[in-house]
Amino acid sequence: MSLVQAERLEKSYRVGDVDVPAIRGIDFTIEAGAFVAFVGPSGSGKSTLLNLVGCLDHPSAGRLTVLGIEVAGLSRTAAAAFRGENLGFVFQDFNLVPVLSAYENIEYPLLMVRTWPAEKRRERVNKLLAAVGMADQAHKRPDQLSGGQKQRVAVARALVSEPKLVLADEPTANLDHDTAYRILDLMKSMRDEFGTTFVFSTHDPKIMAEAETTFLLEDGRLIEPNGRPS
Ligand code: ADP
Ligand code: MG
């Protein structure tokens, strides 16, 4: 089953009184359970594309279906509900809540978007803490954790509400090389364990080798891995 489908997708930003194109009519399909990278230099449109797929922004033209829903038509409120129900996010700068412990950061989405009883919540948070190798750091706040540890917590937080699709925008950009590879291995093992589809972006061509499918972006256009324009 294809989870994400884009057809002639376009996004322009209005700057003053001109439209600046960021995504210039691209087509792609992402299958359920895939581990996919969008790769391209800074400014090529990676964040714009992930924001569209993550229903954080609206396409300017074209079609985009996520989990069978045509997302261009979603209102702000409907998009927020759709994200809470179906999507998880991992950001470059981790975006953890500084005053909350690792445990509380992971629990947070459950308090927002799930009405699970406390015991089920506790089990799920502890399962994720163990899955990302952070069980013994559960009580620590973000400022007491290394970059790699913070990103592990962020990956656990993205997965805790059992989303079907996780979007990770340059999740390794602020990590050293070894840690970056470990975070990608972790995401892949989470995909294997939970069946979650992962879509990440990177500007590091070495990192793209870790993905099973890569889409190369150049100036808002998709170039196939073999160099064939879409
Ligand atoms: P990447 O994530 O690959 O670095 P972006 O998606 O952030 O690329 O940006 C793609 C293009 O869109 C760039 O030319 C950038 O300057 C432009 N852009 C991104 N966000 C905005 C915005 N909010 N307003 C105007 N232009 C933007
Ligand atoms: Mg970006």
PDB file of C-alpha atoms and ligand atoms in Angstrom:
ATOM      1  CA  MET A   1       0.000   0.000   0.000  1.00  0.00           C
ATOM      2  CA  SER A   2       1.345   3.434  -0.811  1.00  0.00           C
ATOM      3  CA  LEU A   3       1.302   5.688   2.219  1.00  0.00           C
ATOM      4  CA  VAL A   4       2.255   8.931   0.527  1.00  0.00           C
ATOM      5  CA  GLN A   5       1.573   9.921  -3.052  1.00  0.00           C
ATOM      6  CA  ALA A   6       2.601  13.206  -4.653  1.00  0.00           C
ATOM      7  CA  GLU A   7       1.618  14.245  -8.161  1.00  0.00           C
ATOM      8  CA  ARG A   8       2.935  17.422  -9.759  1.00  0.00           C
ATOM      9  CA  LEU A   9       3.367  18.769  -6.256  1.00  0.00           C
ATOM     10  CA  GLU A  10       4.347  22.434  -6.025  1.00  0.00           C
ATOM     11  CA  LYS A  11       5.048  24.857  -3.220  1.00  0.00           C
ATOM     12  CA  SER A  12       5.919  28.530  -3.541  1.00  0.00           C
ATOM     13  CA  TYR A  13       6.528  31.023  -0.779  1.00  0.00           C
ATOM     14  CA  ARG A  14       5.169  34.530  -1.073  1.00  0.00           C
ATOM     15  CA  VAL A  15       8.013  36.955  -0.389  1.00  0.00           C
ATOM     16  CA  GLY A  16       6.914  40.580  -0.688  1.00  0.00           C
ATOM     17  CA  ASP A  17       4.915  40.516  -3.897  1.00  0.00           C
ATOM     18  CA  VAL A  18       6.759  37.682  -5.637  1.00  0.00           C
ATOM     19  CA  ASP A  19       6.225  33.919  -5.447  1.00  0.00           C
ATOM     20  CA  VAL A  20       9.464  32.068  -4.784  1.00  0.00           C
ATOM     21  CA  PRO A  21       9.195  28.446  -5.932  1.00  0.00           C
ATOM     22  CA  ALA A  22      10.633  25.891  -3.482  1.00  0.00           C
ATOM     23  CA  ILE A  23       9.078  22.679  -4.870  1.00  0.00           C
ATOM     24  CA  ARG A  24       8.589  22.743  -8.620  1.00  0.00           C
ATOM     25  CA  GLY A  25       6.207  19.977  -9.598  1.00  0.00           C
ATOM     26  CA  ILE A  26       7.404  16.614  -8.299  1.00  0.00           C
ATOM     27  CA  ASP A  27       5.993  13.091  -8.260  1.00  0.00           C
ATOM     28  CA  PHE A  28       6.823  10.305  -5.839  1.00  0.00           C
ATOM     29  CA  THR A  29       5.291   7.422  -3.957  1.00  0.00           C
ATOM     30  CA  ILE A  30       6.260   6.083  -0.538  1.00  0.00           C
ATOM     31  CA  GLU A  31       5.171   2.574   0.417  1.00  0.00           C
ATOM     32  CA  ALA A  32       4.110   1.491   3.904  1.00  0.00           C
ATOM     33  CA  GLY A  33       7.096   0.273   5.944  1.00  0.00           C
ATOM     34  CA  ALA A  34       9.620   2.079   3.742  1.00  0.00           C
ATOM     35  CA  PHE A  35      12.809   3.761   4.976  1.00  0.00           C
ATOM     36  CA  VAL A  36      13.221   6.726   2.678  1.00  0.00           C
ATOM     37  CA  ALA A  37      15.653   9.638   2.419  1.00  0.00           C
ATOM     38  CA  PHE A  38      15.250  12.937   0.622  1.00  0.00           C
ATOM     39  CA  VAL A  39      18.790  14.077  -0.085  1.00  0.00           C
ATOM     40  CA  GLY A  40      19.930  17.424  -1.379  1.00  0.00           C
ATOM     41  CA  PRO A  41      22.023  20.489  -0.662  1.00  0.00           C
ATOM     42  CA  SER A  42      20.842  23.294   1.583  1.00  0.00           C
ATOM     43  CA  GLY A  43      17.982  25.183  -0.070  1.00  0.00           C
ATOM     44  CA  SER A  44      16.975  22.298  -2.365  1.00  0.00           C
ATOM     45  CA  GLY A  45      13.531  22.029  -0.747  1.00  0.00           C
ATOM     46  CA  LYS A  46      13.895  19.181   1.775  1.00  0.00           C
ATOM     47  CA  SER A  47      12.255  20.949   4.721  1.00  0.00           C
ATOM     48  CA  THR A  48       9.520  22.350   2.496  1.00  0.00           C
ATOM     49  CA  LEU A  49       8.726  18.847   1.244  1.00  0.00           C
ATOM     50  CA  LEU A  50       8.739  17.263   4.701  1.00  0.00           C
ATOM     51  CA  ASN A  51       6.501  20.073   5.985  1.00  0.00           C
ATOM     52  CA  LEU A  52       4.027  19.354   3.181  1.00  0.00           C
ATOM     53  CA  VAL A  53       4.011  15.595   3.832  1.00  0.00           C
ATOM     54  CA  GLY A  54       3.770  16.330   7.581  1.00  0.00           C
ATOM     55  CA  CYS A  55       0.697  18.511   6.997  1.00  0.00           C
ATOM     56  CA  LEU A  56       2.459  21.484   8.577  1.00  0.00           C
ATOM     57  CA  ASP A  57       2.039  23.500   5.372  1.00  0.00           C
ATOM     58  CA  HIS A  58      -0.245  23.536   2.322  1.00  0.00           C
ATOM     59  CA  PRO A  59       0.817  22.720  -1.261  1.00  0.00           C
ATOM     60  CA  SER A  60       0.485  25.553  -3.797  1.00  0.00           C
ATOM     61  CA  ALA A  61      -0.521  23.143  -6.567  1.00  0.00           C
ATOM     62  CA  GLY A  62      -0.663  19.461  -7.413  1.00  0.00           C
ATOM     63  CA  ARG A  63      -1.942  16.528  -5.389  1.00  0.00           C
ATOM     64  CA  LEU A  64      -0.657  15.095  -2.143  1.00  0.00           C
ATOM     65  CA  THR A  65      -2.276  12.182  -0.379  1.00  0.00           C
ATOM     66  CA  VAL A  66      -1.010  10.975   2.987  1.00  0.00           C
ATOM     67  CA  LEU A  67      -2.558   7.763   4.343  1.00  0.00           C
ATOM     68  CA  GLY A  68      -5.216   8.044   1.680  1.00  0.00           C
ATOM     69  CA  ILE A  69      -6.251  11.579   2.688  1.00  0.00           C
ATOM     70  CA  GLU A  70      -5.900  14.467   0.217  1.00  0.00           C
ATOM     71  CA  VAL A  71      -4.165  16.819   2.615  1.00  0.00           C
ATOM     72  CA  ALA A  72      -4.443  20.050   0.619  1.00  0.00           C
ATOM     73  CA  GLY A  73      -8.080  20.242   1.642  1.00  0.00           C
ATOM     74  CA  LEU A  74      -7.529  19.906   5.395  1.00  0.00           C
ATOM     75  CA  SER A  75      -8.310  22.885   7.606  1.00  0.00           C
ATOM     76  CA  ARG A  76      -5.762  23.926  10.237  1.00  0.00           C
ATOM     77  CA  THR A  77      -7.665  22.116  12.970  1.00  0.00           C
ATOM     78  CA  ALA A  78      -8.203  19.000  10.875  1.00  0.00           C
ATOM     79  CA  ALA A  79      -4.507  18.952   9.934  1.00  0.00           C
ATOM     80  CA  ALA A  80      -3.522  19.186  13.616  1.00  0.00           C
ATOM     81  CA  ALA A  81      -5.838  16.304  14.494  1.00  0.00           C
ATOM     82  CA  PHE A  82      -4.505  14.272  11.555  1.00  0.00           C
ATOM     83  CA  ARG A  83      -0.897  14.870  12.681  1.00  0.00           C
ATOM     84  CA  GLY A  84      -1.660  13.892  16.269  1.00  0.00           C
ATOM     85  CA  GLU A  85      -3.407  10.719  15.195  1.00  0.00           C
ATOM     86  CA  ASN A  86      -1.021   9.527  12.464  1.00  0.00           C
ATOM     87  CA  LEU A  87       2.333  11.283  12.363  1.00  0.00           C
ATOM     88  CA  GLY A  88       5.511  11.577  14.418  1.00  0.00           C
ATOM     89  CA  PHE A  89       8.272  14.172  14.014  1.00  0.00           C
ATOM     90  CA  VAL A  90      12.017  14.245  14.719  1.00  0.00           C
ATOM     91  CA  PHE A  91      13.804  17.570  14.294  1.00  0.00           C
ATOM     92  CA  GLN A  92      17.396  18.564  13.659  1.00  0.00           C
ATOM     93  CA  ASP A  93      17.669  20.400  16.991  1.00  0.00           C
ATOM     94  CA  PHE A  94      15.788  17.671  18.926  1.00  0.00           C
ATOM     95  CA  ASN A  95      13.069  20.070  20.211  1.00  0.00           C
ATOM     96  CA  LEU A  96      12.817  18.466  23.632  1.00  0.00           C
ATOM     97  CA  VAL A  97      11.073  20.334  26.438  1.00  0.00           C
ATOM     98  CA  PRO A  98      13.970  21.502  28.656  1.00  0.00           C
ATOM     99  CA  VAL A  99      12.151  21.304  32.013  1.00  0.00           C
ATOM    100  CA  LEU A 100      10.890  17.759  31.429  1.00  0.00           C
ATOM    101  CA  SER A 101      12.861  14.561  32.018  1.00  0.00           C
ATOM    102  CA  ALA A 102      13.537  12.094  29.181  1.00  0.00           C
ATOM    103  CA  TYR A 103      10.605  10.020  30.461  1.00  0.00           C
ATOM    104  CA  GLU A 104       8.271  13.020  30.580  1.00  0.00           C
ATOM    105  CA  ASN A 105       9.319  14.209  27.120  1.00  0.00           C
ATOM    106  CA  ILE A 106       8.424  10.803  25.679  1.00  0.00           C
ATOM    107  CA  GLU A 107       5.150  10.681  27.623  1.00  0.00           C
ATOM    108  CA  TYR A 108       4.107  14.162  26.514  1.00  0.00           C
ATOM    109  CA  PRO A 109       2.459  13.279  23.139  1.00  0.00           C
ATOM    110  CA  LEU A 110       0.397  10.594  24.859  1.00  0.00           C
ATOM    111  CA  LEU A 111      -1.034  13.186  27.242  1.00  0.00           C
ATOM    112  CA  MET A 112      -1.891  15.375  24.246  1.00  0.00           C
ATOM    113  CA  VAL A 113      -3.312  12.952  21.694  1.00  0.00           C
ATOM    114  CA  ARG A 114      -4.195   9.698  23.454  1.00  0.00           C
ATOM    115  CA  THR A 115      -6.637   8.995  26.245  1.00  0.00           C
ATOM    116  CA  TRP A 116      -4.831   5.946  27.561  1.00  0.00           C
ATOM    117  CA  PRO A 117      -5.018   4.953  31.235  1.00  0.00           C
ATOM    118  CA  ALA A 118      -1.893   5.728  33.305  1.00  0.00           C
ATOM    119  CA  GLU A 119      -0.732   2.111  33.412  1.00  0.00           C
ATOM    120  CA  LYS A 120      -0.838   1.668  29.624  1.00  0.00           C
ATOM    121  CA  ARG A 121       1.001   4.987  29.246  1.00  0.00           C
ATOM    122  CA  ARG A 122       3.714   3.907  31.673  1.00  0.00           C
ATOM    123  CA  GLU A 123       4.198   0.587  29.879  1.00  0.00           C
ATOM    124  CA  ARG A 124       4.470   2.268  26.501  1.00  0.00           C
ATOM    125  CA  VAL A 125       6.938   4.957  27.654  1.00  0.00           C
ATOM    126  CA  ASN A 126       9.112   2.340  29.371  1.00  0.00           C
ATOM    127  CA  LYS A 127       9.016   0.135  26.276  1.00  0.00           C
ATOM    128  CA  LEU A 128      10.213   3.033  24.097  1.00  0.00           C
ATOM    129  CA  LEU A 129      12.877   4.091  26.607  1.00  0.00           C
ATOM    130  CA  ALA A 130      14.238   0.531  26.507  1.00  0.00           C
ATOM    131  CA  ALA A 131      13.950   0.312  22.714  1.00  0.00           C
ATOM    132  CA  VAL A 132      16.148   3.393  22.238  1.00  0.00           C
ATOM    133  CA  GLY A 133      18.614   2.311  24.950  1.00  0.00           C
ATOM    134  CA  MET A 134      17.739   5.110  27.373  1.00  0.00           C
ATOM    135  CA  ALA A 135      16.048   3.220  30.227  1.00  0.00           C
ATOM    136  CA  ASP A 136      18.815   4.142  32.663  1.00  0.00           C
ATOM    137  CA  GLN A 137      18.644   7.856  31.724  1.00  0.00           C
ATOM    138  CA  ALA A 138      14.872   8.230  32.105  1.00  0.00           C
ATOM    139  CA  HIS A 139      15.024  10.794  34.916  1.00  0.00           C
ATOM    140  CA  LYS A 140      17.576  13.091  33.233  1.00  0.00           C
ATOM    141  CA  ARG A 141      16.644  16.425  31.687  1.00  0.00           C
ATOM    142  CA  PRO A 142      17.808  17.308  28.147  1.00  0.00           C
ATOM    143  CA  ASP A 143      20.676  19.514  29.434  1.00  0.00           C
ATOM    144  CA  GLN A 144      22.088  16.441  31.183  1.00  0.00           C
ATOM    145  CA  LEU A 145      22.137  14.387  27.954  1.00  0.00           C
ATOM    146  CA  SER A 146      24.525  14.289  24.979  1.00  0.00           C
ATOM    147  CA  GLY A 147      23.315  15.195  21.464  1.00  0.00           C
ATOM    148  CA  GLY A 148      22.995  11.545  20.502  1.00  0.00           C
ATOM    149  CA  GLN A 149      21.059  10.759  23.694  1.00  0.00           C
ATOM    150  CA  LYS A 150      18.714  13.697  23.076  1.00  0.00           C
ATOM    151  CA  GLN A 151      18.002  12.448  19.575  1.00  0.00           C
ATOM    152  CA  ARG A 152      17.297   8.959  20.965  1.00  0.00           C
ATOM    153  CA  VAL A 153      14.702  10.505  23.266  1.00  0.00           C
ATOM    154  CA  ALA A 154      13.271  12.448  20.308  1.00  0.00           C
ATOM    155  CA  VAL A 155      12.986   9.237  18.252  1.00  0.00           C
ATOM    156  CA  ALA A 156      11.198   7.540  21.175  1.00  0.00           C
ATOM    157  CA  ARG A 157       8.870  10.536  21.529  1.00  0.00           C
ATOM    158  CA  ALA A 158       8.069  10.438  17.804  1.00  0.00           C
ATOM    159  CA  LEU A 159       7.101   6.761  18.075  1.00  0.00           C
ATOM    160  CA  VAL A 160       5.303   6.673  21.401  1.00  0.00           C
ATOM    161  CA  SER A 161       1.797   7.295  20.070  1.00  0.00           C
ATOM    162  CA  GLU A 162       2.214   4.528  17.463  1.00  0.00           C
ATOM    163  CA  PRO A 163       2.187   6.788  14.382  1.00  0.00           C
ATOM    164  CA  LYS A 164       2.081   5.195  10.948  1.00  0.00           C
ATOM    165  CA  LEU A 165       4.567   7.675   9.517  1.00  0.00           C
ATOM    166  CA  VAL A 166       7.569   9.427  11.101  1.00  0.00           C
ATOM    167  CA  LEU A 167       9.125  12.461   9.431  1.00  0.00           C
ATOM    168  CA  ALA A 168      12.662  13.389  10.427  1.00  0.00           C
ATOM    169  CA  ASP A 169      14.119  16.623   9.038  1.00  0.00           C
ATOM    170  CA  GLU A 170      17.925  16.330   9.064  1.00  0.00           C
ATOM    171  CA  PRO A 171      17.825  14.317  12.293  1.00  0.00           C
ATOM    172  CA  THR A 172      21.592  13.787  12.181  1.00  0.00           C
ATOM    173  CA  ALA A 173      22.740  17.282  11.204  1.00  0.00           C
ATOM    174  CA  ASN A 174      23.826  18.239  14.731  1.00  0.00           C
ATOM    175  CA  LEU A 175      25.494  14.912  15.504  1.00  0.00           C
ATOM    176  CA  ASP A 176      29.001  13.642  14.881  1.00  0.00           C
ATOM    177  CA  HIS A 177      29.359  11.018  12.189  1.00  0.00           C
ATOM    178  CA  ASP A 178      29.361   7.862  14.339  1.00  0.00           C
ATOM    179  CA  THR A 179      26.395   9.102  16.358  1.00  0.00           C
ATOM    180  CA  ALA A 180      24.565  10.020  13.148  1.00  0.00           C
ATOM    181  CA  TYR A 181      24.909   6.469  11.826  1.00  0.00           C
ATOM    182  CA  ARG A 182      23.788   5.067  15.163  1.00  0.00           C
ATOM    183  CA  ILE A 183      20.641   7.225  15.107  1.00  0.00           C
ATOM    184  CA  LEU A 184      19.822   6.007  11.593  1.00  0.00           C
ATOM    185  CA  ASP A 185      20.390   2.396  12.660  1.00  0.00           C
ATOM    186  CA  LEU A 186      18.097   3.061  15.585  1.00  0.00           C
ATOM    187  CA  MET A 187      15.368   4.469  13.334  1.00  0.00           C
ATOM    188  CA  LYS A 188      15.703   1.496  11.006  1.00  0.00           C
ATOM    189  CA  SER A 189      15.436  -0.964  13.881  1.00  0.00           C
ATOM    190  CA  MET A 190      12.347   0.914  15.108  1.00  0.00           C
ATOM    191  CA  ARG A 191      10.912   0.513  11.630  1.00  0.00           C
ATOM    192  CA  ASP A 192      11.640  -3.223  11.800  1.00  0.00           C
ATOM    193  CA  GLU A 193      10.152  -3.578  15.293  1.00  0.00           C
ATOM    194  CA  PHE A 194       7.072  -1.361  14.975  1.00  0.00           C
ATOM    195  CA  GLY A 195       6.504  -1.351  11.201  1.00  0.00           C
ATOM    196  CA  THR A 196       6.569   2.454  11.183  1.00  0.00           C
ATOM    197  CA  THR A 197       7.358   4.159   7.877  1.00  0.00           C
ATOM    198  CA  PHE A 198      10.316   6.565   8.134  1.00  0.00           C
ATOM    199  CA  VAL A 199      10.986   9.507   5.851  1.00  0.00           C
ATOM    200  CA  PHE A 200      14.046  11.585   6.632  1.00  0.00           C
ATOM    201  CA  SER A 201      16.020  14.320   4.947  1.00  0.00           C
ATOM    202  CA  THR A 202      19.755  14.848   4.894  1.00  0.00           C
ATOM    203  CA  HIS A 203      22.266  17.044   3.116  1.00  0.00           C
ATOM    204  CA  ASP A 204      24.973  14.462   3.766  1.00  0.00           C
ATOM    205  CA  PRO A 205      25.360  12.144   0.749  1.00  0.00           C
ATOM    206  CA  LYS A 206      27.174   9.586   2.949  1.00  0.00           C
ATOM    207  CA  ILE A 207      24.119   9.287   5.173  1.00  0.00           C
ATOM    208  CA  MET A 208      21.891   8.537   2.199  1.00  0.00           C
ATOM    209  CA  ALA A 209      23.549   5.137   1.801  1.00  0.00           C
ATOM    210  CA  GLU A 210      21.693   4.127   4.980  1.00  0.00           C
ATOM    211  CA  ALA A 211      18.292   4.578   3.323  1.00  0.00           C
ATOM    212  CA  GLU A 212      16.599   1.874   1.284  1.00  0.00           C
ATOM    213  CA  THR A 213      15.122   4.410  -1.108  1.00  0.00           C
ATOM    214  CA  THR A 214      16.614   7.805  -1.857  1.00  0.00           C
ATOM    215  CA  PHE A 215      15.113  10.735  -3.671  1.00  0.00           C
ATOM    216  CA  LEU A 216      17.605  13.353  -4.794  1.00  0.00           C
ATOM    217  CA  LEU A 217      16.346  16.922  -4.663  1.00  0.00           C
ATOM    218  CA  GLU A 218      17.930  19.718  -6.605  1.00  0.00           C
ATOM    219  CA  ASP A 219      16.468  23.200  -6.655  1.00  0.00           C
ATOM    220  CA  GLY A 220      12.949  21.943  -5.940  1.00  0.00           C
ATOM    221  CA  ARG A 221      13.072  19.172  -8.514  1.00  0.00           C
ATOM    222  CA  LEU A 222      13.465  15.449  -8.046  1.00  0.00           C
ATOM    223  CA  ILE A 223      16.366  13.676  -9.706  1.00  0.00           C
ATOM    224  CA  GLU A 224      16.173   9.888  -9.601  1.00  0.00           C
ATOM    225  CA  PRO A 225      19.120   8.058  -7.973  1.00  0.00           C
ATOM    226  CA  ASN A 226      20.292   7.067 -11.462  1.00  0.00           C
ATOM    227  CA  GLY A 227      20.269  10.709 -12.521  1.00  0.00           C
ATOM    228  CA  ARG A 228      17.027  10.498 -14.504  1.00  0.00           C
ATOM    229  CA  PRO A 229      14.845  13.570 -13.855  1.00  0.00           C
ATOM    230  CA  SER A 230      11.334  12.737 -12.631  1.00  0.00           C
TER     231      SER A 230
HETATM  232  P1  ADP B   1      16.316  22.719   2.556  1.00  0.00           P
HETATM  233  O1  ADP B   1      15.533  22.202   3.707  1.00  0.00           O
HETATM  234  O2  ADP B   1      16.671  21.680   1.535  1.00  0.00           O
HETATM  235  O3  ADP B   1      17.526  23.492   2.988  1.00  0.00           O
HETATM  236  P2  ADP B   1      14.090  24.555   2.237  1.00  0.00           P
HETATM  237  O4  ADP B   1      12.894  23.711   1.981  1.00  0.00           O
HETATM  238  O5  ADP B   1      14.266  25.089   3.611  1.00  0.00           O
HETATM  239  O6  ADP B   1      15.388  23.758   1.751  1.00  0.00           O
HETATM  240  O7  ADP B   1      14.082  25.786   1.239  1.00  0.00           O
HETATM  241  C1  ADP B   1      13.831  25.655  -0.158  1.00  0.00           C
HETATM  242  C2  ADP B   1      13.750  27.046  -0.766  1.00  0.00           C
HETATM  243  O8  ADP B   1      12.613  27.736  -0.266  1.00  0.00           O
HETATM  244  C3  ADP B   1      14.957  27.921  -0.455  1.00  0.00           C
HETATM  245  O9  ADP B   1      15.197  28.714  -1.588  1.00  0.00           O
HETATM  246  C4  ADP B   1      14.475  28.765   0.696  1.00  0.00           C
HETATM  247  O10 ADP B   1      15.127  30.002   0.722  1.00  0.00           O
HETATM  248  C5  ADP B   1      13.000  28.925   0.397  1.00  0.00           C
HETATM  249  N1  ADP B   1      12.174  29.052   1.622  1.00  0.00           N
HETATM  250  C6  ADP B   1      12.036  28.130   2.576  1.00  0.00           C
HETATM  251  N2  ADP B   1      11.192  28.537   3.547  1.00  0.00           N
HETATM  252  C7  ADP B   1      10.774  29.778   3.169  1.00  0.00           C
HETATM  253  C8  ADP B   1       9.883  30.747   3.736  1.00  0.00           C
HETATM  254  N3  ADP B   1       9.233  30.502   4.874  1.00  0.00           N
HETATM  255  N4  ADP B   1       9.710  31.912   3.060  1.00  0.00           N
HETATM  256  C9  ADP B   1      10.335  32.149   1.893  1.00  0.00           C
HETATM  257  N5  ADP B   1      11.174  31.281   1.301  1.00  0.00           N
HETATM  258  C10 ADP B   1      11.405  30.106   1.927  1.00  0.00           C
HETATM  259 MG    MG B   2      15.953  22.150   5.725  1.00  0.00          MG
END
